[in-house]
């Protein structure tokens, strides 16, 4: 007979080391991808180079980067049959993350290597998924606005294409640079909830697409990637800088969570939030609505003072995207457009040294019951 588990419960698996990983590390307030700090990468790298780094455990040479970029960019377009299928999906009252989850699942049916298990084929599937995620998000935006999706330009980066396909306008080069940095900052984050979800699905030896669909569903929640959208809705709800302090104090007094604050791992601040704060300042000051940054810093100061919590990646990214004119419900899909690269790195790492994830639950339910016939209940 299997023993009933009677150990301590690590609620939310806090502090549990669930696997070994060499992709990204968090030590105090320092985040590194493959040994490089996030500050270093944000300043010097590009999203496409960062993806190479995450998947290959080293920076590329110039020739390798050119060829990887070309490969990624050539894979950005979506099959026409898929677009026809996606066009039939409802978009009214459908969250873009829910649509993206369905669309990613549908994409698998158009990939002849979707079930592949050899490392080279998995890398090709990973390239396709990373290249196409942003194109899918922009197709959603086109469909819900009753227009045809704009085809990606293989001569341009994922960041440039995202901004172009989303708005239909030639993007401002400064916005593209800022957006590319946002993609770098969101690409991976050790054993975050969605990467863990991808790894759990991978551990049963399911296929790559299933791992990414699991991860998208996990990222969608407001305690994880969905927080960036909630931050902007909160700022809009507060309305003015003058009301911010009181609003936050009341919310904290009512034990409400302030979106974009707190973190399971960082207790001395999220390094990505520091970088994003600078970008938010720069972007909002140049935008027609500069008060969003002032409102954000007022909230930041109040939450720190009253609750001792610091902003996470989602707090200042909200105003960065808002100042670029990106629709609020597209913020979490942007997170997915970047994080797909990290999920894939985790899936590949999981399969290099796999064992199925199968923890135990501590039994707290009823015991020893006997079946009662329905007429006697
Ligand atoms: N606003 C107000 N209080 C918060 C808070 C927030 N954003 N985040 C945590 N707290 C409080 C909790 O209420 C709890 O207080 P208590 O001890 O008085 O009950 C304490 O801090 C611990 O929080 P807990 O929810 O147990 O931490 P966690 O490690 O389980 O969760 C998060 C981490 C990130 C999910 C949590 O901080 C949160 O919900 N933040 C808001 C959502 C968000 O921004 N998510 C994006 C993460 S990158």
Short mmCIF file of C-alpha atoms and ligand atoms in Angstrom, two decimals:
data_model
loop_
_atom_site.label_atom_id
_atom_site.label_comp_id
_atom_site.label_asym_id
_atom_site.label_seq_id
_atom_site.Cartn_x
_atom_site.Cartn_y
_atom_site.Cartn_z
CA UNK A 1 0.00 0.00 0.00
CA UNK A 2 1.25 3.52 -0.83
CA UNK A 3 2.05 5.50 2.27
CA UNK A 4 -0.12 8.59 2.94
CA UNK A 5 2.18 11.63 2.62
CA UNK A 6 2.47 13.32 5.97
CA UNK A 7 5.30 15.84 5.46
CA UNK A 8 5.16 19.64 5.56
CA UNK A 9 3.44 21.41 2.68
CA UNK A 10 5.47 24.05 0.83
CA UNK A 11 2.48 26.11 -0.25
CA UNK A 12 3.14 27.53 -3.69
CA UNK A 13 6.38 25.47 -3.66
CA UNK A 14 8.14 28.44 -2.04
CA UNK A 15 11.85 27.79 -1.77
CA UNK A 16 11.56 24.33 -3.34
CA UNK A 17 14.40 23.54 -5.76
CA UNK A 18 12.53 21.60 -8.45
CA UNK A 19 15.32 21.13 -11.03
CA UNK A 20 18.83 22.15 -12.03
CA UNK A 21 18.99 24.92 -14.61
CA UNK A 22 21.71 26.80 -16.48
CA UNK A 23 19.45 29.25 -18.33
CA UNK A 24 18.91 32.16 -15.98
CA UNK A 25 19.85 32.80 -12.38
CA UNK A 26 18.56 35.10 -9.65
CA UNK A 27 20.97 35.91 -6.85
CA UNK A 28 19.72 38.64 -4.50
CA UNK A 29 18.75 41.44 -6.87
CA UNK A 30 20.87 40.24 -9.80
CA UNK A 31 19.31 38.47 -12.78
CA UNK A 32 21.60 36.79 -15.32
CA UNK A 33 20.86 34.96 -18.55
CA UNK A 34 23.53 32.31 -19.12
CA UNK A 35 25.90 34.24 -16.84
CA UNK A 36 25.38 37.73 -18.35
CA UNK A 37 23.59 40.33 -16.23
CA UNK A 38 20.29 41.66 -17.49
CA UNK A 39 21.70 45.21 -17.35
CA UNK A 40 24.56 44.21 -19.67
CA UNK A 41 22.23 42.49 -22.13
CA UNK A 42 19.63 45.30 -22.05
CA UNK A 43 22.35 47.82 -22.90
CA UNK A 44 24.30 45.91 -25.52
CA UNK A 45 22.32 42.99 -26.95
CA UNK A 46 19.24 42.56 -29.12
CA UNK A 47 16.26 40.26 -28.53
CA UNK A 48 17.31 37.99 -31.38
CA UNK A 49 20.85 37.68 -30.03
CA UNK A 50 19.44 37.02 -26.54
CA UNK A 51 17.36 34.15 -27.94
CA UNK A 52 20.53 32.63 -29.46
CA UNK A 53 22.23 33.01 -26.08
CA UNK A 54 19.35 31.35 -24.20
CA UNK A 55 19.24 28.37 -26.57
CA UNK A 56 22.96 27.88 -27.16
CA UNK A 57 24.52 28.83 -23.82
CA UNK A 58 26.89 31.31 -25.49
CA UNK A 59 26.84 34.52 -27.48
CA UNK A 60 26.93 34.05 -31.27
CA UNK A 61 29.73 35.10 -33.59
CA UNK A 62 28.81 37.80 -36.14
CA UNK A 63 28.16 35.18 -38.85
CA UNK A 64 26.12 33.01 -36.49
CA UNK A 65 24.00 35.97 -35.44
CA UNK A 66 23.36 37.02 -39.03
CA UNK A 67 22.32 33.53 -40.00
CA UNK A 68 20.14 33.06 -36.87
CA UNK A 69 18.45 36.43 -37.46
CA UNK A 70 17.81 35.52 -41.08
CA UNK A 71 16.35 32.16 -40.06
CA UNK A 72 14.07 33.73 -37.41
CA UNK A 73 12.93 36.55 -39.68
CA UNK A 74 12.19 34.19 -42.57
CA UNK A 75 9.88 32.20 -40.27
CA UNK A 76 7.73 35.10 -39.05
CA UNK A 77 4.94 34.71 -41.60
CA UNK A 78 1.85 32.55 -40.95
CA UNK A 79 0.41 29.98 -43.37
CA UNK A 80 -2.55 31.37 -45.33
CA UNK A 81 -4.73 28.38 -44.33
CA UNK A 82 -4.00 29.09 -40.67
CA UNK A 83 -4.95 32.76 -41.10
CA UNK A 84 -8.23 31.69 -42.72
CA UNK A 85 -8.90 29.38 -39.80
CA UNK A 86 -8.00 32.04 -37.21
CA UNK A 87 -10.18 34.61 -38.92
CA UNK A 88 -13.18 32.47 -38.05
CA UNK A 89 -12.38 32.53 -34.31
CA UNK A 90 -14.47 35.02 -32.31
CA UNK A 91 -12.58 38.06 -31.02
CA UNK A 92 -15.42 39.99 -29.37
CA UNK A 93 -15.11 39.77 -25.57
CA UNK A 94 -12.25 37.31 -26.04
CA UNK A 95 -9.03 38.13 -24.20
CA UNK A 96 -6.05 38.20 -26.59
CA UNK A 97 -4.22 35.70 -24.34
CA UNK A 98 -7.11 33.24 -24.67
CA UNK A 99 -7.07 33.76 -28.44
CA UNK A 100 -3.28 33.37 -28.51
CA UNK A 101 -3.54 30.09 -26.59
CA UNK A 102 -5.99 28.72 -29.19
CA UNK A 103 -4.02 30.14 -32.12
CA UNK A 104 -0.75 28.58 -30.89
CA UNK A 105 -2.49 25.25 -30.57
CA UNK A 106 -3.86 25.61 -34.11
CA UNK A 107 -0.39 26.55 -35.40
CA UNK A 108 0.80 23.05 -34.44
CA UNK A 109 -1.48 21.55 -37.09
CA UNK A 110 0.42 23.45 -39.76
CA UNK A 111 3.87 22.35 -38.59
CA UNK A 112 4.96 18.98 -40.03
CA UNK A 113 7.56 18.69 -37.27
CA UNK A 114 5.12 19.41 -34.41
CA UNK A 115 5.56 15.92 -32.96
CA UNK A 116 9.32 15.73 -33.55
CA UNK A 117 11.57 14.70 -30.71
CA UNK A 118 15.11 14.95 -32.20
CA UNK A 119 17.07 17.98 -30.88
CA UNK A 120 17.67 19.49 -34.35
CA UNK A 121 13.96 19.33 -35.23
CA UNK A 122 13.01 20.75 -31.82
CA UNK A 123 15.34 23.69 -32.45
CA UNK A 124 13.62 24.30 -35.81
CA UNK A 125 10.18 24.17 -34.15
CA UNK A 126 11.47 26.54 -31.46
CA UNK A 127 12.65 28.99 -34.12
CA UNK A 128 9.26 28.89 -35.85
CA UNK A 129 7.33 29.38 -32.61
CA UNK A 130 9.48 32.30 -31.46
CA UNK A 131 9.33 33.93 -34.90
CA UNK A 132 5.56 33.57 -35.21
CA UNK A 133 4.31 34.44 -31.71
CA UNK A 134 4.32 38.21 -32.30
CA UNK A 135 2.80 37.76 -35.76
CA UNK A 136 -0.08 35.84 -34.15
CA UNK A 137 -0.65 38.63 -31.60
CA UNK A 138 -0.75 41.23 -34.38
CA UNK A 139 -3.13 39.05 -36.45
CA UNK A 140 -5.53 39.09 -33.48
CA UNK A 141 -5.34 42.89 -33.34
CA UNK A 142 -6.05 43.08 -37.09
CA UNK A 143 -8.98 40.65 -36.97
CA UNK A 144 -10.70 42.37 -34.08
CA UNK A 145 -10.43 45.67 -35.91
CA UNK A 146 -11.85 44.18 -39.08
CA UNK A 147 -8.71 44.48 -41.15
CA UNK A 148 -6.40 41.96 -42.83
CA UNK A 149 -3.18 41.15 -40.95
CA UNK A 150 -0.05 42.85 -42.26
CA UNK A 151 2.59 40.41 -43.53
CA UNK A 152 5.94 40.53 -41.68
CA UNK A 153 8.97 42.04 -43.41
CA UNK A 154 11.82 39.47 -43.34
CA UNK A 155 14.39 42.27 -43.65
CA UNK A 156 13.44 43.65 -40.25
CA UNK A 157 13.68 42.50 -36.63
CA UNK A 158 10.95 40.87 -34.55
CA UNK A 159 10.63 44.14 -32.58
CA UNK A 160 10.25 46.30 -35.70
CA UNK A 161 7.76 43.90 -37.22
CA UNK A 162 5.67 43.68 -34.06
CA UNK A 163 5.28 47.45 -33.92
CA UNK A 164 4.59 47.68 -37.62
CA UNK A 165 2.10 44.80 -37.80
CA UNK A 166 0.28 45.97 -34.66
CA UNK A 167 -0.34 49.55 -35.75
CA UNK A 168 0.03 49.36 -39.52
CA UNK A 169 2.35 52.38 -39.35
CA UNK A 170 6.08 52.77 -39.88
CA UNK A 171 7.39 52.49 -36.31
CA UNK A 172 9.47 55.18 -34.61
CA UNK A 173 13.08 53.81 -34.45
CA UNK A 174 13.31 54.91 -30.81
CA UNK A 175 10.18 52.93 -29.96
CA UNK A 176 11.60 49.88 -31.73
CA UNK A 177 14.80 50.11 -29.66
CA UNK A 178 12.83 50.46 -26.40
CA UNK A 179 10.49 47.63 -27.40
CA UNK A 180 13.43 45.36 -28.29
CA UNK A 181 14.88 46.03 -24.82
CA UNK A 182 11.51 45.10 -23.29
CA UNK A 183 11.66 41.81 -25.17
CA UNK A 184 15.16 41.16 -23.76
CA UNK A 185 13.98 41.93 -20.22
CA UNK A 186 11.03 39.51 -20.44
CA UNK A 187 12.78 36.62 -22.22
CA UNK A 188 13.46 34.38 -19.24
CA UNK A 189 13.23 34.34 -15.48
CA UNK A 190 14.49 31.15 -13.87
CA UNK A 191 11.71 28.84 -12.68
CA UNK A 192 8.81 31.28 -13.02
CA UNK A 193 5.26 29.92 -12.98
CA UNK A 194 4.84 29.60 -16.77
CA UNK A 195 8.33 28.15 -17.39
CA UNK A 196 7.60 25.59 -14.69
CA UNK A 197 4.28 24.86 -16.36
CA UNK A 198 6.08 24.31 -19.70
CA UNK A 199 8.58 22.02 -17.98
CA UNK A 200 5.85 20.00 -16.27
CA UNK A 201 4.16 19.40 -19.63
CA UNK A 202 7.54 18.60 -21.22
CA UNK A 203 8.32 16.13 -18.44
CA UNK A 204 5.54 13.80 -19.59
CA UNK A 205 7.30 13.76 -23.00
CA UNK A 206 4.46 15.65 -24.64
CA UNK A 207 5.21 17.77 -27.74
CA UNK A 208 6.74 21.27 -27.97
CA UNK A 209 3.46 23.01 -28.92
CA UNK A 210 1.66 21.50 -25.92
CA UNK A 211 4.35 22.86 -23.59
CA UNK A 212 3.93 26.36 -25.02
CA UNK A 213 0.13 26.22 -24.89
CA UNK A 214 0.40 25.22 -21.19
CA UNK A 215 2.76 28.12 -20.57
CA UNK A 216 0.55 30.69 -22.33
CA UNK A 217 -2.39 29.62 -20.17
CA UNK A 218 -0.23 30.06 -17.06
CA UNK A 219 1.22 33.43 -18.07
CA UNK A 220 -2.29 34.79 -18.64
CA UNK A 221 -3.14 34.97 -14.91
CA UNK A 222 -2.99 38.34 -13.09
CA UNK A 223 -0.58 37.01 -10.46
CA UNK A 224 1.92 36.34 -13.27
CA UNK A 225 2.11 37.97 -16.74
CA UNK A 226 -1.43 39.33 -16.60
CA UNK A 227 -0.29 41.87 -13.99
CA UNK A 228 1.08 44.37 -16.55
CA UNK A 229 -2.38 44.89 -18.04
CA UNK A 230 -3.89 45.20 -14.54
CA UNK A 231 -1.33 47.89 -13.64
CA UNK A 232 -2.45 50.15 -16.49
CA UNK A 233 -6.12 49.54 -15.69
CA UNK A 234 -5.36 50.52 -12.09
CA UNK A 235 -3.61 53.75 -13.17
CA UNK A 236 -6.56 54.61 -15.42
CA UNK A 237 -8.96 53.84 -12.59
CA UNK A 238 -7.07 56.12 -10.19
CA UNK A 239 -7.25 58.84 -12.82
CA UNK A 240 -5.00 61.59 -11.46
CA UNK A 241 -1.69 62.00 -9.64
CA UNK A 242 -3.44 63.79 -6.74
CA UNK A 243 -5.63 60.76 -6.02
CA UNK A 244 -2.86 58.15 -6.21
CA UNK A 245 -1.56 58.19 -2.63
CA UNK A 246 -4.98 57.97 -1.01
CA UNK A 247 -6.17 55.31 -3.45
CA UNK A 248 -3.19 53.09 -2.66
CA UNK A 249 -3.46 53.62 1.12
CA UNK A 250 -7.14 52.65 1.00
CA UNK A 251 -6.45 49.60 -1.16
CA UNK A 252 -3.71 48.43 1.23
CA UNK A 253 -5.93 49.06 4.24
CA UNK A 254 -8.55 46.85 2.57
CA UNK A 255 -5.90 44.12 2.09
CA UNK A 256 -6.08 44.46 -1.69
CA UNK A 257 -3.10 43.56 -3.82
CA UNK A 258 -1.47 46.37 -5.76
CA UNK A 259 -0.64 44.96 -9.16
CA UNK A 260 2.99 45.17 -10.25
CA UNK A 261 4.35 44.94 -6.69
CA UNK A 262 5.89 42.13 -4.70
CA UNK A 263 7.80 39.08 -5.80
CA UNK A 264 8.27 35.55 -4.57
CA UNK A 265 12.04 35.64 -5.08
CA UNK A 266 13.21 39.29 -5.13
CA UNK A 267 12.93 40.82 -1.72
CA UNK A 268 15.36 43.68 -2.44
CA UNK A 269 13.91 44.77 -5.75
CA UNK A 270 13.53 43.42 -9.26
CA UNK A 271 16.44 44.61 -11.45
CA UNK A 272 14.18 44.66 -14.50
CA UNK A 273 11.88 47.17 -12.79
CA UNK A 274 14.81 49.56 -12.32
CA UNK A 275 15.60 49.48 -16.04
CA UNK A 276 11.92 49.80 -16.97
CA UNK A 277 11.49 52.75 -14.60
CA UNK A 278 14.12 54.66 -16.58
CA UNK A 279 12.43 53.75 -19.85
CA UNK A 280 9.00 54.69 -18.51
CA UNK A 281 10.32 58.12 -17.48
CA UNK A 282 11.90 58.68 -20.87
CA UNK A 283 8.86 57.48 -22.84
CA UNK A 284 6.09 59.14 -20.83
CA UNK A 285 7.92 62.48 -20.72
CA UNK A 286 7.96 62.47 -24.50
CA UNK A 287 4.32 61.39 -24.76
CA UNK A 288 1.20 63.61 -24.61
CA UNK A 289 0.36 62.15 -21.15
CA UNK A 290 3.49 62.57 -19.00
CA UNK A 291 1.50 62.35 -15.73
CA UNK A 292 1.46 58.53 -15.86
CA UNK A 293 5.08 58.39 -14.74
CA UNK A 294 4.49 60.79 -11.87
CA UNK A 295 1.46 58.75 -10.82
CA UNK A 296 3.53 55.56 -10.99
CA UNK A 297 6.31 56.95 -8.80
CA UNK A 298 3.74 58.20 -6.27
CA UNK A 299 2.28 54.68 -6.09
CA UNK A 300 5.78 53.18 -5.92
CA UNK A 301 6.75 55.44 -2.97
CA UNK A 302 3.47 54.78 -1.15
CA UNK A 303 3.59 50.98 -1.51
CA UNK A 304 7.23 50.94 -0.39
CA UNK A 305 6.52 53.13 2.61
CA UNK A 306 3.29 51.49 3.73
CA UNK A 307 3.87 47.85 2.83
CA UNK A 308 7.64 47.56 2.22
CA UNK A 309 7.04 46.10 -1.25
CA UNK A 310 9.00 46.99 -4.37
CA UNK A 311 7.82 47.11 -8.00
CA UNK A 312 8.31 44.07 -10.22
CA UNK A 313 8.77 43.81 -14.01
CA UNK A 314 5.09 44.49 -14.67
CA UNK A 315 4.80 47.85 -12.93
CA UNK A 316 6.77 50.21 -15.14
CA UNK A 317 6.42 48.16 -18.35
CA UNK A 318 2.73 49.14 -18.37
CA UNK A 319 3.44 52.85 -18.88
CA UNK A 320 6.23 52.11 -21.37
CA UNK A 321 3.73 50.26 -23.59
CA UNK A 322 0.99 52.80 -22.95
CA UNK A 323 3.18 55.68 -24.07
CA UNK A 324 3.80 53.83 -27.35
CA UNK A 325 0.05 53.64 -27.96
CA UNK A 326 -0.16 49.85 -27.54
CA UNK A 327 -3.67 48.62 -26.57
CA UNK A 328 -3.75 47.67 -22.87
CA UNK A 329 -4.87 44.06 -23.32
CA UNK A 330 -1.91 43.44 -25.67
CA UNK A 331 0.64 43.92 -22.83
CA UNK A 332 0.51 40.30 -21.65
CA UNK A 333 0.66 38.94 -25.23
CA UNK A 334 3.88 41.03 -25.60
CA UNK A 335 5.20 39.19 -22.55
CA UNK A 336 4.39 35.90 -24.34
CA UNK A 337 6.05 37.13 -27.56
CA UNK A 338 9.29 37.40 -25.63
CA UNK A 339 8.95 34.68 -22.97
CA UNK A 340 8.25 31.99 -25.57
CA UNK A 341 12.03 31.96 -26.13
CA UNK A 342 12.68 31.25 -22.45
CA UNK A 343 9.95 28.59 -22.28
CA UNK A 344 11.58 26.84 -25.23
CA UNK A 345 15.01 27.01 -23.58
CA UNK A 346 13.45 25.36 -20.51
CA UNK A 347 11.73 22.66 -22.56
CA UNK A 348 15.00 21.84 -24.34
CA UNK A 349 16.85 21.77 -21.01
CA UNK A 350 14.16 19.57 -19.45
CA UNK A 351 14.43 17.01 -22.23
CA UNK A 352 18.22 16.82 -21.89
CA UNK A 353 17.81 15.36 -18.41
CA UNK A 354 14.16 14.42 -18.05
CA UNK A 355 12.23 12.89 -15.20
CA UNK A 356 8.47 13.25 -14.96
CA UNK A 357 7.27 15.82 -12.38
CA UNK A 358 5.07 14.01 -9.93
CA UNK A 359 4.94 15.61 -6.46
CA UNK A 360 2.66 14.46 -3.66
CA UNK A 361 -0.39 16.06 -2.08
CA UNK A 362 -0.92 16.00 1.67
CA UNK A 363 -4.28 14.32 2.30
CA UNK A 364 -6.68 16.56 4.25
CA UNK A 365 -9.96 15.05 3.00
CA UNK A 366 -12.45 12.59 4.51
CA UNK A 367 -11.52 9.00 5.18
CA UNK A 368 -13.09 5.56 5.46
CA UNK A 369 -16.47 6.35 3.86
CA UNK A 370 -18.72 3.56 2.53
CA UNK A 371 -20.72 3.93 -0.67
CA UNK A 372 -24.42 4.75 -0.03
CA UNK A 373 -27.03 3.74 -2.59
CA UNK A 374 -28.52 6.83 -4.27
CA UNK A 375 -32.03 6.25 -2.87
CA UNK A 376 -30.63 6.31 0.67
CA UNK A 377 -28.80 9.69 0.45
N1 LIG B 1 0.08 44.31 -2.93
C1 LIG B 1 -0.23 44.27 -1.62
N2 LIG B 1 0.21 43.31 -0.79
C2 LIG B 1 0.98 42.35 -1.34
C3 LIG B 1 1.36 42.36 -2.68
C4 LIG B 1 0.87 43.38 -3.49
N3 LIG B 1 1.17 43.43 -4.79
N4 LIG B 1 2.16 41.30 -2.94
C5 LIG B 1 2.29 40.66 -1.78
N5 LIG B 1 1.58 41.29 -0.81
C6 LIG B 1 1.48 40.91 0.57
C7 LIG B 1 0.49 39.78 0.75
O1 LIG B 1 -0.82 40.23 0.92
C8 LIG B 1 1.05 39.12 1.97
O2 LIG B 1 0.76 39.93 3.08
P1 LIG B 1 0.37 39.31 4.50
O3 LIG B 1 1.59 38.55 4.94
O4 LIG B 1 0.04 40.50 5.32
O5 LIG B 1 -0.80 38.41 4.23
C9 LIG B 1 2.55 39.22 1.77
O6 LIG B 1 2.74 40.41 0.99
C10 LIG B 1 3.14 38.03 1.02
O7 LIG B 1 2.50 37.91 -0.24
P2 LIG B 1 2.18 36.58 -1.02
O8 LIG B 1 1.01 36.79 -1.90
O9 LIG B 1 2.11 35.42 -0.05
O10 LIG B 1 3.48 36.44 -1.86
P3 LIG B 1 3.74 35.35 -3.00
O11 LIG B 1 5.18 35.11 -3.01
O12 LIG B 1 2.85 34.18 -2.82
O13 LIG B 1 3.25 36.08 -4.32
C11 LIG B 1 3.21 37.65 -6.06
C12 LIG B 1 4.10 36.83 -5.13
C13 LIG B 1 4.07 38.30 -7.11
C14 LIG B 1 2.19 36.73 -6.75
C15 LIG B 1 2.48 38.72 -5.21
O14 LIG B 1 3.42 39.63 -4.71
C16 LIG B 1 1.41 39.44 -6.00
O15 LIG B 1 0.27 38.96 -6.07
N6 LIG B 1 1.74 40.61 -6.62
C17 LIG B 1 0.78 41.31 -7.44
C18 LIG B 1 0.68 40.65 -8.80
C19 LIG B 1 1.90 40.89 -9.63
O16 LIG B 1 2.40 42.00 -9.73
N7 LIG B 1 2.38 39.82 -10.27
C20 LIG B 1 3.50 39.87 -11.16
C21 LIG B 1 4.67 39.14 -10.59
S1 LIG B 1 6.12 39.40 -11.56
#
